PDB file of C-alpha atoms in Angstrom:
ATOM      1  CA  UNK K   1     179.579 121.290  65.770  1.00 45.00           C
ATOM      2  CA  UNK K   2     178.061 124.106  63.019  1.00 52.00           C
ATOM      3  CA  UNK K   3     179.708 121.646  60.295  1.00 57.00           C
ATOM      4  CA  UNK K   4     178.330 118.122  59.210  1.00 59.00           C
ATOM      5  CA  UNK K   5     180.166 115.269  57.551  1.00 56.00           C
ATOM      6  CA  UNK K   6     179.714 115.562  53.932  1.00 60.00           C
ATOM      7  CA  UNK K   7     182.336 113.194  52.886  1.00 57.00           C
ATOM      8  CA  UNK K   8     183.175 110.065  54.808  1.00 59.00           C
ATOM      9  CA  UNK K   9     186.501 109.027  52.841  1.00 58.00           C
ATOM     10  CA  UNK K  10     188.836 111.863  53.707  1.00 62.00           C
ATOM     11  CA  UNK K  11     192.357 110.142  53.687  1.00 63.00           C
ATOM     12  CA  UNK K  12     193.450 112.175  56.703  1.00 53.00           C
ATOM     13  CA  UNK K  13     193.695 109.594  58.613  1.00 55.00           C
ATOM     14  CA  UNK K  14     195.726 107.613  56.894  1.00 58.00           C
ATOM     15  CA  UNK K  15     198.731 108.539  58.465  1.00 61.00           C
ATOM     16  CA  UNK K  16     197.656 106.683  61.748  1.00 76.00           C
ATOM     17  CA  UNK K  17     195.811 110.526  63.170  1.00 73.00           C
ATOM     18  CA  UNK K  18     192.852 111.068  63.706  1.00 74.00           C
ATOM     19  CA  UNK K  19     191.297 114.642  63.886  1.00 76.00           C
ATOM     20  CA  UNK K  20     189.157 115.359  67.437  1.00 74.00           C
ATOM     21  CA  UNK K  21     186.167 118.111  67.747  1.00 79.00           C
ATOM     22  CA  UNK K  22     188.752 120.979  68.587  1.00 83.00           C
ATOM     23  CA  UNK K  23     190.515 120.654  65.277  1.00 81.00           C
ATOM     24  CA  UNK K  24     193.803 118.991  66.863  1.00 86.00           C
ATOM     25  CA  UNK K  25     195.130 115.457  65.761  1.00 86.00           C
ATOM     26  CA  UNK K  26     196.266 112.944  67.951  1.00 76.00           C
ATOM     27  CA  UNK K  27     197.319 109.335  66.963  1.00 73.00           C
ATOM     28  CA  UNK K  28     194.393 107.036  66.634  1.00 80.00           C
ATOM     29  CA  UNK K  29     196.134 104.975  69.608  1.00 89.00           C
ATOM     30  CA  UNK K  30     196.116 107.782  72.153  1.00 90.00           C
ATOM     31  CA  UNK K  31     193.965 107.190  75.202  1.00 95.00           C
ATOM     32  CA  UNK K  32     191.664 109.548  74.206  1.00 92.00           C
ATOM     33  CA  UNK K  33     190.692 107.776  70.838  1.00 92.00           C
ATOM     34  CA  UNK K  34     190.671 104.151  72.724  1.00 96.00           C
ATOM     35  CA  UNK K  35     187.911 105.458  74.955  1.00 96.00           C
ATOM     36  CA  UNK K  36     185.513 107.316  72.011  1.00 94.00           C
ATOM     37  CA  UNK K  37     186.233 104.017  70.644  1.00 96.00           C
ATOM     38  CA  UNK K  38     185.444 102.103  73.596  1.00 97.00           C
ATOM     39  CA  UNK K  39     182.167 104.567  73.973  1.00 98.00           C
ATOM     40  CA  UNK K  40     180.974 103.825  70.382  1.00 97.00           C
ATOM     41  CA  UNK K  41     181.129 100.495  70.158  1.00 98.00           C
ATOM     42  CA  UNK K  42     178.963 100.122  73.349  1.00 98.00           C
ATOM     43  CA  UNK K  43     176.227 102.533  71.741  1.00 98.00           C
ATOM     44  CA  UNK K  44     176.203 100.173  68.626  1.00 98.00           C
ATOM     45  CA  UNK K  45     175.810  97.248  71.097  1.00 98.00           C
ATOM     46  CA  UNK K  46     173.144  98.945  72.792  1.00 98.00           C
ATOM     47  CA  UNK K  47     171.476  99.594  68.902  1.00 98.00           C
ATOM     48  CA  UNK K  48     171.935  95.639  68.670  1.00 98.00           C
ATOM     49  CA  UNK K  49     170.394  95.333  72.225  1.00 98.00           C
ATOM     50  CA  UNK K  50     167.159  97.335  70.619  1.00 98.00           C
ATOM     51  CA  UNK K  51     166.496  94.942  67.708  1.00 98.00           C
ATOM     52  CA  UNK K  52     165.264  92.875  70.681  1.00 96.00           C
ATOM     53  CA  UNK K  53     161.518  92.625  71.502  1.00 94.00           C
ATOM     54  CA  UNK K  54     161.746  94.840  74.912  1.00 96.00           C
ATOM     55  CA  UNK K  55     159.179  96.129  77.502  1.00 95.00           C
ATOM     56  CA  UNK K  56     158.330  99.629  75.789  1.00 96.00           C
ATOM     57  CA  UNK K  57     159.828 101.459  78.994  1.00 96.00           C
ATOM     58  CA  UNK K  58     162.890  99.688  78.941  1.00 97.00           C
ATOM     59  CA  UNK K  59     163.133 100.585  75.466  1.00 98.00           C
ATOM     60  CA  UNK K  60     162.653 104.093  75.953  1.00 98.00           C
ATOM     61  CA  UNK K  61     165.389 103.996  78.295  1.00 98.00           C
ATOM     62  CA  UNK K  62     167.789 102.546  75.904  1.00 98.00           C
ATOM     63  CA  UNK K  63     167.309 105.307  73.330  1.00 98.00           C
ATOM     64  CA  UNK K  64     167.663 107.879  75.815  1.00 98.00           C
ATOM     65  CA  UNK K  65     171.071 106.640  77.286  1.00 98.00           C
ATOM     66  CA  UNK K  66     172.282 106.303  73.774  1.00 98.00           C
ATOM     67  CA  UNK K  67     171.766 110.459  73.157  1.00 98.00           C
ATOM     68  CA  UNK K  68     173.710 110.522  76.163  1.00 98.00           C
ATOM     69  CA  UNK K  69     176.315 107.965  74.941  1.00 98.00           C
ATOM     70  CA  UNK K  70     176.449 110.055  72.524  1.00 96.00           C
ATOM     71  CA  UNK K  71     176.821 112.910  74.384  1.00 97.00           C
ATOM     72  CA  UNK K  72     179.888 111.725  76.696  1.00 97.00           C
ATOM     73  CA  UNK K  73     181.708 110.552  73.057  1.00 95.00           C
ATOM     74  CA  UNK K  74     181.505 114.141  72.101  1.00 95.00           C
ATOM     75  CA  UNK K  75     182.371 115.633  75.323  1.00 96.00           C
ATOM     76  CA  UNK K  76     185.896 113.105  74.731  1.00 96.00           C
ATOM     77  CA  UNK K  77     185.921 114.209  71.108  1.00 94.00           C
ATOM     78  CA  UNK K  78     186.790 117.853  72.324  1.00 94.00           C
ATOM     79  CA  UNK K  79     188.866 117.871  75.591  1.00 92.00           C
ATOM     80  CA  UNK K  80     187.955 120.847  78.083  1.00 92.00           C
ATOM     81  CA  UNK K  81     184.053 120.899  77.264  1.00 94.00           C
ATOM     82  CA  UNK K  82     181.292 119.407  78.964  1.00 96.00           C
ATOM     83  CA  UNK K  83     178.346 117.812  77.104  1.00 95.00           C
ATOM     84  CA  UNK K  84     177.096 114.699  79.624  1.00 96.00           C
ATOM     85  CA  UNK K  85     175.633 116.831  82.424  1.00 95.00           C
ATOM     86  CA  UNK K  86     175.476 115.501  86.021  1.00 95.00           C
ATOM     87  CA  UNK K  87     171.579 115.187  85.779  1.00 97.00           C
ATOM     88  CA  UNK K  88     172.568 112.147  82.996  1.00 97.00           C
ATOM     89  CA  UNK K  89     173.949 109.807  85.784  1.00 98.00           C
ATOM     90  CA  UNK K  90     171.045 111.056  88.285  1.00 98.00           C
ATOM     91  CA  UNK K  91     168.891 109.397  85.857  1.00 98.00           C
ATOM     92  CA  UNK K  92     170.633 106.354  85.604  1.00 98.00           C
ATOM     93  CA  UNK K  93     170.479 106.219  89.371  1.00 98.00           C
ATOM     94  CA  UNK K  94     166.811 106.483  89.183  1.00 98.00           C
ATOM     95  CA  UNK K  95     166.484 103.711  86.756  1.00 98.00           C
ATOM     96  CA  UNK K  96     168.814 101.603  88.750  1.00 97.00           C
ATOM     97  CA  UNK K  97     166.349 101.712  91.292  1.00 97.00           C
ATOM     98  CA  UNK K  98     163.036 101.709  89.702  1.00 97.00           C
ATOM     99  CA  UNK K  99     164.398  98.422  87.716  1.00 97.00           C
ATOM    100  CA  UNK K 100     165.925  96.858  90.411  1.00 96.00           C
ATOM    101  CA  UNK K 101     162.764  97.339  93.089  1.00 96.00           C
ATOM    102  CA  UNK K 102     161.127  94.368  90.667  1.00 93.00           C
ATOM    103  CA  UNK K 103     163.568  92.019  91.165  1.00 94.00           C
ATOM    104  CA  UNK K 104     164.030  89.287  93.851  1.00 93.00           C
ATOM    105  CA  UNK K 105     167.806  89.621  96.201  1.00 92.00           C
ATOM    106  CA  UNK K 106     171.017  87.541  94.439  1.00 89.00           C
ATOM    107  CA  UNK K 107     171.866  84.563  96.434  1.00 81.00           C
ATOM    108  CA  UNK K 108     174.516  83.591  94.062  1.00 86.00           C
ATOM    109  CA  UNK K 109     176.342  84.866  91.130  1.00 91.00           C
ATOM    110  CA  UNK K 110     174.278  84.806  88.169  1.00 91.00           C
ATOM    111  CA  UNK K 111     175.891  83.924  84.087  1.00 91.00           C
ATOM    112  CA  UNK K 112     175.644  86.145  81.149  1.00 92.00           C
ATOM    113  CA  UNK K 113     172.903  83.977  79.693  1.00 92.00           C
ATOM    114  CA  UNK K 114     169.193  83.231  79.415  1.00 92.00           C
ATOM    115  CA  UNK K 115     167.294  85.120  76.357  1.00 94.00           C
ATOM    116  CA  UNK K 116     168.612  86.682  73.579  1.00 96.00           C
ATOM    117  CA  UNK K 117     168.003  90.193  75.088  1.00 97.00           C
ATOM    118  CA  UNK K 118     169.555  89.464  78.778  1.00 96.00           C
ATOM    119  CA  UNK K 119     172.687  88.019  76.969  1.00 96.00           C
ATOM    120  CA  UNK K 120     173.054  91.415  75.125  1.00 97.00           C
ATOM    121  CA  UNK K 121     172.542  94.016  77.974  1.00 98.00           C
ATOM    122  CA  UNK K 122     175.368  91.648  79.743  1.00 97.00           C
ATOM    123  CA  UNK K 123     177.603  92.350  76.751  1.00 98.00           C
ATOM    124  CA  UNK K 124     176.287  96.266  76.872  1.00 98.00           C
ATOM    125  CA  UNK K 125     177.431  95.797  80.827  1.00 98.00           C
ATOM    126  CA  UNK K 126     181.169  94.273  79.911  1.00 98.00           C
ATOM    127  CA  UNK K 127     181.815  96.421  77.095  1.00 98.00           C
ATOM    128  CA  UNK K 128     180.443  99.554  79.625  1.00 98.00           C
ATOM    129  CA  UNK K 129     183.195  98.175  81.915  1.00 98.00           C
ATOM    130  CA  UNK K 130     185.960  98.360  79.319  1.00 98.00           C
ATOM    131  CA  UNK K 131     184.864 101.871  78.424  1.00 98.00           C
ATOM    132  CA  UNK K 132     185.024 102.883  81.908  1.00 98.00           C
ATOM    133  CA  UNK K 133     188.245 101.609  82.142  1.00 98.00           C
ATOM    134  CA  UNK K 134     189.278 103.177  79.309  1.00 98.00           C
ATOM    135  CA  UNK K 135     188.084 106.707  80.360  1.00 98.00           C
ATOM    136  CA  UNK K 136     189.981 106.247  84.071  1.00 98.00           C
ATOM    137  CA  UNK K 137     193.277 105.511  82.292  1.00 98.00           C
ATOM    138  CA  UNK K 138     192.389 108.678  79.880  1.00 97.00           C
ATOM    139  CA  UNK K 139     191.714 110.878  83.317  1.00 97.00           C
ATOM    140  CA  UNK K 140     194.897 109.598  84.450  1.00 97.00           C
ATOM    141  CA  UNK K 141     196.902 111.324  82.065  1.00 97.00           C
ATOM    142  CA  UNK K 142     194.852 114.762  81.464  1.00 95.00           C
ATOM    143  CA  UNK K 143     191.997 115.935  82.611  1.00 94.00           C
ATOM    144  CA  UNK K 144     188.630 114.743  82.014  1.00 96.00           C
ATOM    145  CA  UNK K 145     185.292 115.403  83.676  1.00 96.00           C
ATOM    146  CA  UNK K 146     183.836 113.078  86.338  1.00 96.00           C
ATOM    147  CA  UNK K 147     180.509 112.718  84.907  1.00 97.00           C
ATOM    148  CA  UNK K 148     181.646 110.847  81.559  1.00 97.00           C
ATOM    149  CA  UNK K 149     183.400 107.965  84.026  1.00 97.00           C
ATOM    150  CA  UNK K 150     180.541 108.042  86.495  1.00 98.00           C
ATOM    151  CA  UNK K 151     177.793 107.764  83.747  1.00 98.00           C
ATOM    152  CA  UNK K 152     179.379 104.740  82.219  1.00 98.00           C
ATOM    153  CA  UNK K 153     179.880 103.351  85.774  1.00 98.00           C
ATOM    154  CA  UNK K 154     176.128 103.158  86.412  1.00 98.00           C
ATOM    155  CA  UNK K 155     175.400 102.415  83.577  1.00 98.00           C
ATOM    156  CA  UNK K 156     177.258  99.052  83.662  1.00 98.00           C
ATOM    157  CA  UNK K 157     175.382  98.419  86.845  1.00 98.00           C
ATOM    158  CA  UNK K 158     171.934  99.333  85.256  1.00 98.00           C
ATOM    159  CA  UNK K 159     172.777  97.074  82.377  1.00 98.00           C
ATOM    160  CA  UNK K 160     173.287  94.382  84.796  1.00 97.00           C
ATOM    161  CA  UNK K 161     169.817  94.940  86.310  1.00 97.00           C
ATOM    162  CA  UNK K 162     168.225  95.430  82.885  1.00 98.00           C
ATOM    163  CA  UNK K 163     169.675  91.738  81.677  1.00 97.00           C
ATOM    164  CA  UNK K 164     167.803  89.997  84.909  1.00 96.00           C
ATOM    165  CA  UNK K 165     164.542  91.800  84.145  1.00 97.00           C
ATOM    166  CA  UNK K 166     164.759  90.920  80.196  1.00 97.00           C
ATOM    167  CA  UNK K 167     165.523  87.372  81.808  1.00 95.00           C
ATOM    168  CA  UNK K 168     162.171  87.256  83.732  1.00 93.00           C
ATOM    169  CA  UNK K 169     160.306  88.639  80.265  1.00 88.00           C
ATOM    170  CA  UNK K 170     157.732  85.651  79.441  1.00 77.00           C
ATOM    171  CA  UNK K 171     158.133  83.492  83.129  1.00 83.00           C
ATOM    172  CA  UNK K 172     162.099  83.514  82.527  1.00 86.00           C
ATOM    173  CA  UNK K 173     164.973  83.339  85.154  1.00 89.00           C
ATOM    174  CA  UNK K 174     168.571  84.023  85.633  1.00 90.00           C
ATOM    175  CA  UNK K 175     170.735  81.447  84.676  1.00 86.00           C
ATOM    176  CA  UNK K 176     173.002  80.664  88.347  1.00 87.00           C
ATOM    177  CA  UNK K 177     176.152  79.989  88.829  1.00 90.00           C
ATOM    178  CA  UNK K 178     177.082  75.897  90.226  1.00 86.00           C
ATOM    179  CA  UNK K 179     179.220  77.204  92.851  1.00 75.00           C
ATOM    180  CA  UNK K 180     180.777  74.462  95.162  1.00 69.00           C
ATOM    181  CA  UNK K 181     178.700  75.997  97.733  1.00 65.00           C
ATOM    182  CA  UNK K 182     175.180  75.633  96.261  1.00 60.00           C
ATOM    183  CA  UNK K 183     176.204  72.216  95.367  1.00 65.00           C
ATOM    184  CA  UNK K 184     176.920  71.396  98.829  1.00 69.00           C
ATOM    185  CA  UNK K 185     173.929  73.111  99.778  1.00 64.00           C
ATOM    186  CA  UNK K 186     172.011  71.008  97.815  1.00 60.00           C
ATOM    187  CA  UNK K 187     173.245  68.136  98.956  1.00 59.00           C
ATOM    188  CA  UNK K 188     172.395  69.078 102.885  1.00 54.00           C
TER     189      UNK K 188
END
């Protein structure tokens, strides 16, 4: 990665290719290119997420897993090499934790809603989900490394957590589901 982009227009891809980091091109609808794709747009979401006013540790969070967003796009960018190391999703796993400890137990399903900020890191989580998805149908058809898939597993489940704690930022709350059931609890 000696070489930076000088020159954004190149035209090479205007046959429908696109070049990855090993020098070979492969048609900007391979599996491979859906999941960079699918890996990119969830680090600009999570960019979008930071124009948010955010507890400063959260924030630091954020930043961090977008070097390592960045990180597992590059690793797919050049097939064979490992950039996202294990020590990446450990992380997340300790972040799950620490952010979850603060919160009070589920007793329904919650909605992507509430603030600004908790209605972002739930589109961060779906669009983690589709990027995951898209990196199991990629390791389906040639190898890939199991930290990328892991990583972006997590971290759909830590931007879960992180949209209830932006919800509880200034005496805030999850927005719950009306299930039939806590209607007819209600009702009891």
């Amino acid at each position: 990665m000696g070489n930076r982009l000088t020159q954004i227009a190149t035209r090479t891809g205007d046959a429908g290719t696109t070049g990855l980091g090993d020098n070979t091109r492969v048609s900007k609808d391979s599996l491979r290119v859906h999941a960079m794709g699918d890996v990119d747009e969830l680090n600009s979401h999570i960019g979008l997420l930071l124009c948010e006013a955010l507890p400063p540790g959260v924030r630091a969070l954020l930043v961090e897993i977008q070097h390592q967003l960045f990180n597992l796009g590059g690793e797919l960018s050049i097939p064979g090499y490992e950039l996202l190391k294990p020590e990446a999703v450990a992380a997340l796993d300790e972040a799950l934790a620490e952010h979850n400890a603060t919160l009070p137990r589920l007793q329904e399903f919650i909605l992507p809603a509430g603030n600004r900020a908790a209605s972002q890191a739930h589109v961060c989580r779906t669009v983690a989900r589709r990027a995951e998805r898209a990196v199991v149908a990629l390791g389906q058809a040639e190898p890939v490394n199991d930290a990328p898939r892991q990583y972006l597993n997590r971290l759909s489940d830590l931007m879960f957590v992180l949209a209830r704690v932006l919800n509880r930022m200034n005496g805030g709350d999850d927005v719950y589901w009306k299930s039939q059931r806590l209607q007819q609890g209600d009702a009891a």
